[in-house]
mmCIF file of C-alpha atoms in Angstrom:
data_model
loop_
_atom_site.group_PDB
_atom_site.id
_atom_site.type_symbol
_atom_site.label_atom_id
_atom_site.label_comp_id
_atom_site.label_asym_id
_atom_site.label_seq_id
_atom_site.Cartn_x
_atom_site.Cartn_y
_atom_site.Cartn_z
ATOM 1 C CA MET D 118 -2.541 0.418 -13.280
ATOM 2 C CA ASN D 119 -6.304 0.091 -13.003
ATOM 3 C CA VAL D 120 -6.158 -1.537 -9.545
ATOM 4 C CA ASN D 121 -8.439 0.058 -6.921
ATOM 5 C CA GLU D 122 -7.124 0.272 -3.377
ATOM 6 C CA GLN D 123 -9.340 0.520 -0.299
ATOM 7 C CA CYS D 124 -8.138 2.452 2.753
ATOM 8 C CA GLN D 125 -4.331 2.138 2.977
ATOM 9 C CA VAL D 126 -2.064 3.456 5.759
ATOM 10 C CA LEU D 127 0.679 5.662 4.418
ATOM 11 C CA CYS D 128 2.106 6.755 7.792
ATOM 12 C CA ASN D 129 1.237 4.925 10.996
ATOM 13 C CA GLY D 130 1.245 7.065 14.120
ATOM 14 C CA VAL D 131 2.484 10.474 12.958
ATOM 15 C CA LYS D 132 3.315 12.564 16.015
ATOM 16 C CA LEU D 133 3.694 16.326 15.744
ATOM 17 C CA SER D 134 4.964 18.475 18.625
ATOM 18 C CA GLY D 135 3.000 21.584 19.589
ATOM 19 C CA GLU D 136 5.546 23.705 17.670
ATOM 20 C CA GLN D 137 5.203 21.545 14.526
ATOM 21 C CA SER D 138 1.398 21.714 14.811
ATOM 22 C CA LYS D 139 1.591 25.530 15.050
ATOM 23 C CA LYS D 140 3.712 25.686 11.871
ATOM 24 C CA LEU D 141 1.236 23.398 10.086
ATOM 25 C CA ALA D 142 -1.695 25.501 11.355
ATOM 26 C CA LYS D 143 -0.029 28.665 9.989
ATOM 27 C CA ARG D 144 0.227 26.973 6.594
ATOM 28 C CA VAL D 145 -3.436 25.970 6.737
ATOM 29 C CA LYS D 146 -4.301 29.600 7.629
ATOM 30 C CA ASP D 147 -2.210 30.787 4.675
ATOM 31 C CA SER D 148 -4.220 28.479 2.337
ATOM 32 C CA TYR D 149 -1.336 26.170 1.418
ATOM 33 C CA HIS D 150 -2.166 23.615 -1.281
ATOM 34 C CA VAL D 151 -0.514 20.270 -1.979
ATOM 35 C CA HIS D 152 0.456 19.614 -5.599
ATOM 36 C CA LEU D 153 0.985 16.087 -6.945
ATOM 37 C CA LEU D 154 1.606 14.691 -10.418
ATOM 38 C CA VAL D 155 0.603 11.406 -12.048
ATOM 39 C CA ASP D 156 1.739 10.795 -15.602
ATOM 40 C CA ASN D 157 2.685 14.487 -15.788
ATOM 41 C CA LEU D 158 -0.898 15.562 -14.933
ATOM 42 C CA PRO D 159 -1.313 17.727 -11.820
ATOM 43 C CA CYS D 160 -3.974 16.714 -9.302
ATOM 44 C CA ALA D 161 -7.138 18.793 -9.157
ATOM 45 C CA THR D 162 -9.983 19.155 -6.666
ATOM 46 C CA LYS D 163 -13.452 19.249 -8.218
ATOM 47 C CA PHE D 164 -16.164 21.510 -6.798
ATOM 48 C CA ARG D 165 -19.437 23.122 -7.933
ATOM 49 C CA LEU D 166 -20.184 26.846 -7.990
ATOM 50 C CA LEU D 167 -23.119 27.618 -5.692
ATOM 51 C CA GLU D 168 -24.689 30.191 -7.995
ATOM 52 C CA THR D 169 -24.662 28.175 -11.239
ATOM 53 C CA ASN D 170 -23.953 24.611 -10.083
ATOM 54 C CA GLU D 171 -21.178 24.650 -12.728
ATOM 55 C CA GLU D 172 -18.357 22.120 -12.240
ATOM 56 C CA GLN D 173 -14.972 23.721 -11.614
ATOM 57 C CA TYR D 174 -11.494 22.490 -10.698
ATOM 58 C CA GLU D 175 -8.942 23.855 -8.309
ATOM 59 C CA HIS D 176 -5.246 23.042 -8.735
ATOM 60 C CA GLY D 177 -3.976 20.711 -6.018
ATOM 61 C CA TYR D 178 -5.767 20.259 -2.718
ATOM 62 C CA GLN D 179 -5.960 22.196 0.505
ATOM 63 C CA LEU D 180 -3.618 21.132 3.301
ATOM 64 C CA GLY D 181 -6.392 21.627 5.834
ATOM 65 C CA PHE D 182 -9.156 23.945 6.999
ATOM 66 C CA ILE D 183 -10.277 26.135 9.890
ATOM 67 C CA LYS D 184 -13.519 25.935 11.873
ATOM 68 C CA ASP D 185 -14.834 28.612 14.224
ATOM 69 C CA GLN D 186 -11.821 30.820 13.387
ATOM 70 C CA SER D 187 -9.680 28.995 15.935
ATOM 71 C CA GLN D 188 -9.664 25.239 15.410
ATOM 72 C CA TYR D 189 -7.326 23.901 12.724
ATOM 73 C CA TYR D 190 -7.796 20.568 10.985
ATOM 74 C CA ILE D 191 -5.508 18.605 8.681
ATOM 75 C CA ASN D 192 -6.673 16.713 5.560
ATOM 76 C CA ASN D 193 -5.071 13.366 6.389
ATOM 77 C CA HIS D 194 -7.096 11.005 4.164
ATOM 78 C CA ILE D 195 -6.767 11.356 0.421
ATOM 79 C CA LYS D 196 -8.817 9.647 -2.270
ATOM 80 C CA PHE D 197 -7.022 9.549 -5.596
ATOM 81 C CA LYS D 198 -9.461 9.365 -8.530
ATOM 82 C CA LEU D 199 -7.535 8.414 -11.630
ATOM 83 C CA LYS D 200 -9.331 8.484 -14.961
ATOM 84 C CA TYR D 201 -8.015 6.425 -17.816
ATOM 85 C CA HIS D 202 -8.842 6.026 -21.487
ATOM 86 C CA THR D 203 -8.276 3.037 -23.718
ATOM 87 C CA GLU D 204 -9.243 2.413 -27.317
ATOM 88 C CA LEU D 205 -11.507 -0.520 -28.154
ATOM 89 C CA ASN D 206 -9.642 -3.837 -28.441
ATOM 90 C CA SER D 207 -6.505 -2.249 -27.011
ATOM 91 C CA GLU D 208 -4.598 -3.037 -23.861
ATOM 92 C CA LEU D 209 -2.975 0.403 -23.827
ATOM 93 C CA TYR D 210 -4.210 2.476 -20.871
ATOM 94 C CA ARG D 211 -3.603 6.239 -20.686
ATOM 95 C CA VAL D 212 -4.220 8.454 -17.681
ATOM 96 C CA VAL D 213 -6.461 11.346 -18.748
ATOM 97 C CA GLY D 214 -7.536 12.763 -15.379
ATOM 98 C CA PHE D 215 -6.253 13.080 -11.822
ATOM 99 C CA GLU D 216 -8.767 14.243 -9.191
ATOM 100 C CA VAL D 217 -8.285 14.279 -5.443
ATOM 101 C CA GLU D 218 -10.896 14.222 -2.670
ATOM 102 C CA THR D 219 -9.686 14.926 0.850
ATOM 103 C CA GLU D 220 -11.038 14.278 4.325
ATOM 104 C CA SER D 221 -9.976 14.989 7.832
ATOM 105 C CA ILE D 222 -10.410 11.817 9.884
ATOM 106 C CA SER D 223 -9.417 11.494 13.546
ATOM 107 C CA ARG D 224 -7.297 8.550 14.526
ATOM 108 C CA ASN D 225 -10.220 7.628 16.819
ATOM 109 C CA ASN D 226 -12.185 6.813 13.616
ATOM 110 C CA MET D 227 -9.433 4.638 12.087
ATOM 111 C CA GLU D 228 -9.062 0.949 12.640
ATOM 112 C CA LEU D 229 -5.704 -0.476 11.498
ATOM 113 C CA LEU D 230 -5.852 -3.893 9.796
ATOM 114 C CA ASP D 231 -3.175 -6.254 8.503
ATOM 115 C CA ASP D 232 -0.908 -5.405 5.508
ATOM 116 C CA ASN D 233 -1.123 -1.603 5.969
ATOM 117 C CA LYS D 234 -4.856 -1.605 5.381
ATOM 118 C CA CYS D 235 -7.291 0.442 7.430
ATOM 119 C CA LYS D 236 -10.977 0.859 8.003
ATOM 120 C CA ILE D 237 -12.830 4.091 8.656
ATOM 121 C CA VAL D 238 -15.261 3.552 11.496
ATOM 122 C CA ALA D 239 -17.916 6.136 12.266
ATOM 123 C CA LYS D 240 -19.330 6.411 15.742
ATOM 124 C CA ASN D 241 -23.011 7.422 15.714
ATOM 125 C CA LYS D 242 -22.614 7.930 11.913
ATOM 126 C CA ASN D 243 -20.333 10.922 12.610
ATOM 127 C CA ILE D 244 -16.714 10.945 11.552
ATOM 128 C CA GLU D 245 -14.616 12.990 13.949
ATOM 129 C CA GLN D 246 -12.152 15.265 12.144
ATOM 130 C CA GLN D 247 -8.403 15.367 12.892
ATOM 131 C CA PRO D 248 -7.626 18.563 14.814
ATOM 132 C CA LEU D 249 -4.180 20.072 15.226
ATOM 133 C CA ASN D 250 -3.259 20.419 18.904
ATOM 134 C CA LEU D 251 -1.401 23.721 19.044
ATOM 135 C CA ASN D 252 -0.529 23.299 22.751
ATOM 136 C CA GLY D 253 0.693 19.720 22.743
ATOM 137 C CA GLU D 254 1.281 16.628 20.668
ATOM 138 C CA THR D 255 -0.906 15.850 17.627
ATOM 139 C CA SER D 256 -1.137 12.150 16.875
ATOM 140 C CA MET D 257 -2.663 10.980 13.598
ATOM 141 C CA TYR D 258 -2.590 8.560 10.706
ATOM 142 C CA MET D 259 -2.024 9.515 7.064
ATOM 143 C CA THR D 260 -4.195 7.310 4.789
ATOM 144 C CA TYR D 261 -5.260 7.071 1.171
ATOM 145 C CA GLU D 262 -7.339 5.153 -1.334
ATOM 146 C CA VAL D 263 -7.168 4.801 -5.111
ATOM 147 C CA VAL D 264 -10.140 4.621 -7.486
ATOM 148 C CA TRP D 265 -9.700 4.052 -11.233
ATOM 149 C CA GLU D 266 -12.466 5.230 -13.563
ATOM 150 C CA ARG D 267 -12.804 4.549 -17.255
ATOM 151 C CA SER D 268 -13.222 7.794 -19.188
ATOM 152 C CA GLU D 269 -14.261 8.765 -22.697
ATOM 153 C CA ILE D 270 -11.843 11.733 -22.592
ATOM 154 C CA PRO D 271 -9.328 11.097 -25.380
ATOM 155 C CA TRP D 272 -5.599 11.492 -24.689
ATOM 156 C CA ALA D 273 -5.407 14.632 -26.794
ATOM 157 C CA SER D 274 -8.076 16.378 -24.652
ATOM 158 C CA ARG D 275 -6.705 15.437 -21.186
ATOM 159 C CA TRP D 276 -5.628 19.017 -20.414
ATOM 160 C CA ASP D 277 -9.084 20.586 -21.170
ATOM 161 C CA SER D 278 -10.278 20.555 -17.562
ATOM 162 C CA TYR D 279 -7.054 22.247 -16.438
ATOM 163 C CA LEU D 280 -7.542 25.052 -18.923
ATOM 164 C CA LYS D 281 -10.932 25.816 -17.292
ATOM 165 C CA MET D 282 -9.417 26.364 -13.850
ATOM 166 C CA THR D 283 -10.005 29.795 -12.405
ATOM 167 C CA GLU D 284 -7.517 31.935 -10.475
ATOM 168 C CA VAL D 285 -4.720 29.433 -10.824
ATOM 169 C CA GLN D 286 -1.401 29.596 -12.552
ATOM 170 C CA ILE D 287 -1.405 26.965 -15.280
ATOM 171 C CA HIS D 288 1.822 25.235 -16.270
ATOM 172 C CA TRP D 289 1.724 26.435 -19.856
ATOM 173 C CA LEU D 290 5.067 24.850 -20.726
ATOM 174 C CA SER D 291 3.715 21.416 -19.741
ATOM 175 C CA ILE D 292 0.589 22.021 -21.817
ATOM 176 C CA ASP D 293 2.674 23.157 -24.790
ATOM 177 C CA ASN D 294 4.820 20.012 -24.519
#
């Protein structure tokens, strides 16, 4: 609790066959989302509406994305942003928000360090994204980082941002509980 983690290696040297990469690409094309829970809160991806600059949330995060209508990429680096609330003079911490930011980072831009740590290295200030090779083996790392942020959102209001989500099915039973 409340311990930030820099780049950590979750899976070292993931290798997907061409067939597995094609299945994954189909799921990216079909807009698959990953759903995670922390302290019974689902993860959400924050974005801003272009027209109004209004902050919105999307349930879960996208598995990947497509560029130029033919090249598929996987989101293989995840930043967990966990928001917590605590009352003054209290050592009780409560998770009140769970946001996720994703990136696609090629294994060429990852440097593995000791103790499952990693470092993202940009060549010419550009980070190469992790493509899916549909005709052969895809080799990649799965990495993550954790950032804890103190929040003024009280425990009773932790579901408010989820109620503002658009075009998503909300888990009303969880909210009711």
